[in-house]
Amino acid sequence: MLSLRCSDAGFDCSRVIKGETEDDIMKEVSEHASTDHGIRPEDMNPQMIHKIKNLIQVS
Ligand SMILES: [Zn+2]
């Protein structure tokens, strides 16, 4: 199981996103970022995606 703390990505947010694969996490991250943080998928640049992938932890 993989997980990502939204707070590790710099948001004041307690959400922890979990998934089986990196793709699952990234899909949920983009939904969560858009719904709760107002970041549209087209605003996610490659640097942000790279940074987020580096924050994914194996749990
Ligand atoms: Zn969040």
Tab-separated table of N, CA, C and O and ligand atoms in Angstrom:
chain	number	residue	atom	x	y	z
A	1	MET	N	0.836	-1.200	0.000
A	1	MET	CA	0.000	0.000	0.000
A	1	MET	C	0.871	1.251	0.000
A	1	MET	O	1.835	1.341	0.739
A	2	LEU	N	0.506	2.201	-0.840
A	2	LEU	CA	1.237	3.464	-0.902
A	2	LEU	C	0.377	4.559	-0.290
A	2	LEU	O	-0.849	4.489	-0.324
A	3	SER	N	1.015	5.556	0.279
A	3	SER	CA	0.246	6.669	0.823
A	3	SER	C	0.978	7.985	0.633
A	3	SER	O	2.196	8.029	0.435
A	4	LEU	N	0.195	9.038	0.661
A	4	LEU	CA	0.738	10.380	0.489
A	4	LEU	C	-0.013	11.315	1.424
A	4	LEU	O	-1.249	11.357	1.403
A	5	ARG	N	0.716	12.023	2.255
A	5	ARG	CA	0.105	13.045	3.113
A	5	ARG	C	0.041	14.342	2.340
A	5	ARG	O	1.065	14.847	1.887
A	6	CYS	N	-1.166	14.890	2.277
A	6	CYS	CA	-1.325	16.150	1.572
A	6	CYS	C	-0.480	17.247	2.228
A	6	CYS	O	0.089	18.086	1.549
A	7	SER	N	-0.340	17.187	3.548
A	7	SER	CA	0.447	18.213	4.246
A	7	SER	C	1.914	18.184	3.816
A	7	SER	O	2.576	19.217	3.800
A	8	ASP	N	2.429	17.000	3.428
A	8	ASP	CA	3.812	16.906	2.950
A	8	ASP	C	4.000	17.652	1.631
A	8	ASP	O	5.111	18.039	1.288
A	9	ALA	N	2.901	17.824	0.902
A	9	ALA	CA	2.980	18.552	-0.364
A	9	ALA	C	2.838	20.054	-0.145
A	9	ALA	O	2.803	20.821	-1.097
A	10	GLY	N	2.746	20.456	1.130
A	10	GLY	CA	2.740	21.881	1.440
A	10	GLY	C	1.373	22.476	1.701
A	10	GLY	O	1.250	23.691	1.843
A	11	PHE	N	0.344	21.627	1.786
A	11	PHE	CA	-0.992	22.144	2.056
A	11	PHE	C	-1.325	22.011	3.532
A	11	PHE	O	-0.882	21.079	4.198
A	12	ASP	N	-2.141	22.946	4.011
A	12	ASP	CA	-2.632	22.858	5.380
A	12	ASP	C	-3.856	21.946	5.348
A	12	ASP	O	-4.992	22.404	5.287
A	13	CYS	N	-3.603	20.643	5.358
A	13	CYS	CA	-4.645	19.674	5.042
A	13	CYS	C	-4.269	18.362	5.708
A	13	CYS	O	-3.108	17.968	5.701
A	14	SER	N	-5.234	17.684	6.314
A	14	SER	CA	-4.929	16.447	7.031
A	14	SER	C	-5.209	15.199	6.203
A	14	SER	O	-5.090	14.088	6.693
A	15	ARG	N	-5.575	15.395	4.949
A	15	ARG	CA	-5.936	14.261	4.098
A	15	ARG	C	-4.721	13.365	3.811
A	15	ARG	O	-3.641	13.854	3.498
A	16	VAL	N	-4.929	12.062	3.956
A	16	VAL	CA	-3.918	11.093	3.560
A	16	VAL	C	-4.505	10.276	2.416
A	16	VAL	O	-5.562	9.668	2.564
A	17	ILE	N	-3.839	10.294	1.299
A	17	ILE	CA	-4.324	9.584	0.118
A	17	ILE	C	-3.626	8.239	0.044
A	17	ILE	O	-2.407	8.156	0.190
A	18	LYS	N	-4.421	7.192	-0.145
A	18	LYS	CA	-3.854	5.838	-0.203
A	18	LYS	C	-4.194	5.180	-1.516
A	18	LYS	O	-5.240	5.459	-2.107
A	19	GLY	N	-3.315	4.304	-1.956
A	19	GLY	CA	-3.585	3.581	-3.192
A	19	GLY	C	-2.630	2.418	-3.350
A	19	GLY	O	-1.640	2.310	-2.633
A	20	GLU	N	-2.965	1.544	-4.285
A	20	GLU	CA	-2.139	0.361	-4.526
A	20	GLU	C	-0.942	0.695	-5.411
A	20	GLU	O	0.115	0.081	-5.291
A	21	THR	N	-1.130	1.638	-6.309
A	21	THR	CA	-0.066	1.972	-7.255
A	21	THR	C	0.123	3.496	-7.299
A	21	THR	O	-0.739	4.254	-6.848
A	22	GLU	N	1.257	3.888	-7.870
A	22	GLU	CA	1.542	5.311	-8.034
A	22	GLU	C	0.455	5.984	-8.885
A	22	GLU	O	0.052	7.113	-8.616
A	23	ASP	N	-0.032	5.262	-9.891
A	23	ASP	CA	-1.089	5.815	-10.741
A	23	ASP	C	-2.367	6.078	-9.961
A	23	ASP	O	-3.029	7.093	-10.163
A	24	ASP	N	-2.730	5.133	-9.059
A	24	ASP	CA	-3.918	5.320	-8.203
A	24	ASP	C	-3.771	6.589	-7.384
A	24	ASP	O	-4.699	7.387	-7.257
A	25	ILE	N	-2.589	6.747	-6.774
A	25	ILE	CA	-2.334	7.913	-5.923
A	25	ILE	C	-2.455	9.189	-6.749
A	25	ILE	O	-3.147	10.121	-6.357
A	26	MET	N	-1.806	9.212	-7.902
A	26	MET	CA	-1.807	10.432	-8.708
A	26	MET	C	-3.209	10.791	-9.184
A	26	MET	O	-3.558	11.967	-9.267
A	27	LYS	N	-4.015	9.777	-9.456
A	27	LYS	CA	-5.390	10.027	-9.875
A	27	LYS	C	-6.176	10.681	-8.736
A	27	LYS	O	-6.887	11.668	-8.922
A	28	GLU	N	-6.023	10.109	-7.535
A	28	GLU	CA	-6.728	10.665	-6.373
A	28	GLU	C	-6.202	12.040	-6.009
A	28	GLU	O	-6.953	12.908	-5.585
A	29	VAL	N	-4.871	12.211	-6.132
A	29	VAL	CA	-4.277	13.513	-5.834
A	29	VAL	C	-4.878	14.579	-6.741
A	29	VAL	O	-5.269	15.648	-6.266
A	30	SER	N	-4.994	14.287	-8.016
A	30	SER	CA	-5.493	15.324	-8.908
A	30	SER	C	-6.958	15.621	-8.620
A	30	SER	O	-7.378	16.774	-8.680
A	31	GLU	N	-7.745	14.596	-8.253
A	31	GLU	CA	-9.143	14.836	-7.875
A	31	GLU	C	-9.234	15.657	-6.603
A	31	GLU	O	-9.997	16.613	-6.515
A	32	HIS	N	-8.446	15.254	-5.608
A	32	HIS	CA	-8.459	15.943	-4.319
A	32	HIS	C	-7.961	17.385	-4.466
A	32	HIS	O	-8.561	18.307	-3.912
A	33	ALA	N	-6.892	17.572	-5.207
A	33	ALA	CA	-6.335	18.919	-5.385
A	33	ALA	C	-7.349	19.827	-6.066
A	33	ALA	O	-7.499	20.995	-5.707
A	34	SER	N	-8.070	19.268	-7.021
A	34	SER	CA	-9.052	20.069	-7.738
A	34	SER	C	-10.277	20.352	-6.875
A	34	SER	O	-10.747	21.491	-6.803
A	35	THR	N	-10.781	19.340	-6.157
A	35	THR	CA	-11.978	19.515	-5.335
A	35	THR	C	-11.719	20.376	-4.110
A	35	THR	O	-12.508	21.267	-3.802
A	36	ASP	N	-10.626	20.088	-3.390
A	36	ASP	CA	-10.406	20.723	-2.088
A	36	ASP	C	-9.425	21.883	-2.107
A	36	ASP	O	-9.393	22.672	-1.176
A	37	HIS	N	-8.574	21.949	-3.130
A	37	HIS	CA	-7.576	23.018	-3.136
A	37	HIS	C	-7.680	23.929	-4.352
A	37	HIS	O	-6.856	24.827	-4.522
A	38	GLY	N	-8.650	23.658	-5.212
A	38	GLY	CA	-8.870	24.523	-6.365
A	38	GLY	C	-7.757	24.492	-7.393
A	38	GLY	O	-7.584	25.442	-8.156
A	39	ILE	N	-6.977	23.381	-7.385
A	39	ILE	CA	-5.904	23.249	-8.381
A	39	ILE	C	-6.431	22.390	-9.521
A	39	ILE	O	-6.718	21.212	-9.338
A	40	ARG	N	-6.556	22.998	-10.685
A	40	ARG	CA	-7.074	22.243	-11.822
A	40	ARG	C	-6.004	21.306	-12.363
A	40	ARG	O	-4.814	21.608	-12.258
A	41	PRO	N	-6.425	20.169	-12.942
A	41	PRO	CA	-5.427	19.216	-13.473
A	41	PRO	C	-4.436	19.882	-14.424
A	41	PRO	O	-3.251	19.541	-14.418
A	42	GLU	N	-4.898	20.864	-15.196
A	42	GLU	CA	-3.985	21.525	-16.137
A	42	GLU	C	-2.987	22.455	-15.439
A	42	GLU	O	-2.027	22.906	-16.056
A	43	ASP	N	-3.234	22.730	-14.146
A	43	ASP	CA	-2.281	23.535	-13.372
A	43	ASP	C	-1.167	22.686	-12.767
A	43	ASP	O	-0.207	23.217	-12.214
A	44	MET	N	-1.323	21.362	-12.813
A	44	MET	CA	-0.307	20.464	-12.265
A	44	MET	C	0.816	20.348	-13.289
A	44	MET	O	0.696	19.626	-14.272
A	45	ASN	N	1.900	21.066	-13.043
A	45	ASN	CA	3.002	20.998	-14.001
A	45	ASN	C	3.914	19.807	-13.687
A	45	ASN	O	3.799	19.194	-12.629
A	46	PRO	N	4.806	19.462	-14.622
A	46	PRO	CA	5.650	18.275	-14.418
A	46	PRO	C	6.487	18.333	-13.134
A	46	PRO	O	6.705	17.301	-12.495
A	47	GLN	N	6.933	19.542	-12.738
A	47	GLN	CA	7.715	19.651	-11.497
A	47	GLN	C	6.867	19.275	-10.282
A	47	GLN	O	7.334	18.605	-9.367
A	48	MET	N	5.614	19.741	-10.269
A	48	MET	CA	4.719	19.411	-9.158
A	48	MET	C	4.459	17.911	-9.099
A	48	MET	O	4.475	17.303	-8.031
A	49	ILE	N	4.223	17.326	-10.273
A	49	ILE	CA	3.952	15.887	-10.322
A	49	ILE	C	5.178	15.109	-9.836
A	49	ILE	O	5.061	14.176	-9.041
A	50	HIS	N	6.358	15.550	-10.266
A	50	HIS	CA	7.598	14.909	-9.845
A	50	HIS	C	7.772	15.016	-8.326
A	50	HIS	O	8.110	14.052	-7.646
A	51	LYS	N	7.491	16.205	-7.783
A	51	LYS	CA	7.619	16.446	-6.345
A	51	LYS	C	6.641	15.554	-5.567
A	51	LYS	O	7.022	14.933	-4.577
A	52	ILE	N	5.427	15.484	-6.047
A	52	ILE	CA	4.412	14.672	-5.370
A	52	ILE	C	4.809	13.190	-5.398
A	52	ILE	O	4.712	12.493	-4.384
A	53	LYS	N	5.298	12.728	-6.546
A	53	LYS	CA	5.711	11.316	-6.644
A	53	LYS	C	6.816	10.997	-5.634
A	53	LYS	O	6.859	9.899	-5.082
A	54	ASN	N	7.698	11.976	-5.400
A	54	ASN	CA	8.779	11.757	-4.429
A	54	ASN	C	8.280	11.718	-2.989
A	54	ASN	O	8.996	11.270	-2.106
A	55	LEU	N	7.063	12.201	-2.754
A	55	LEU	CA	6.511	12.238	-1.392
A	55	LEU	C	5.708	10.985	-1.060
A	55	LEU	O	5.299	10.791	0.080
A	56	ILE	N	5.471	10.157	-2.064
A	56	ILE	CA	4.689	8.929	-1.834
A	56	ILE	C	5.494	7.977	-0.953
A	56	ILE	O	6.666	7.723	-1.203
A	57	GLN	N	4.831	7.490	0.097
A	57	GLN	CA	5.497	6.578	1.019
A	57	GLN	C	4.899	5.185	0.917
A	57	GLN	O	3.701	5.032	0.686
A	58	VAL	N	5.741	4.189	1.138
A	58	VAL	CA	5.259	2.811	1.166
A	58	VAL	C	4.858	2.511	2.602
A	58	VAL	O	5.642	2.732	3.532
A	59	SER	N	3.625	2.056	2.779
A	59	SER	CA	3.165	1.790	4.148
A	59	SER	C	2.720	0.332	4.285
A	59	SER	O	2.621	-0.377	3.305
B	1	ZN	ZN	-5.393	18.305	0.691
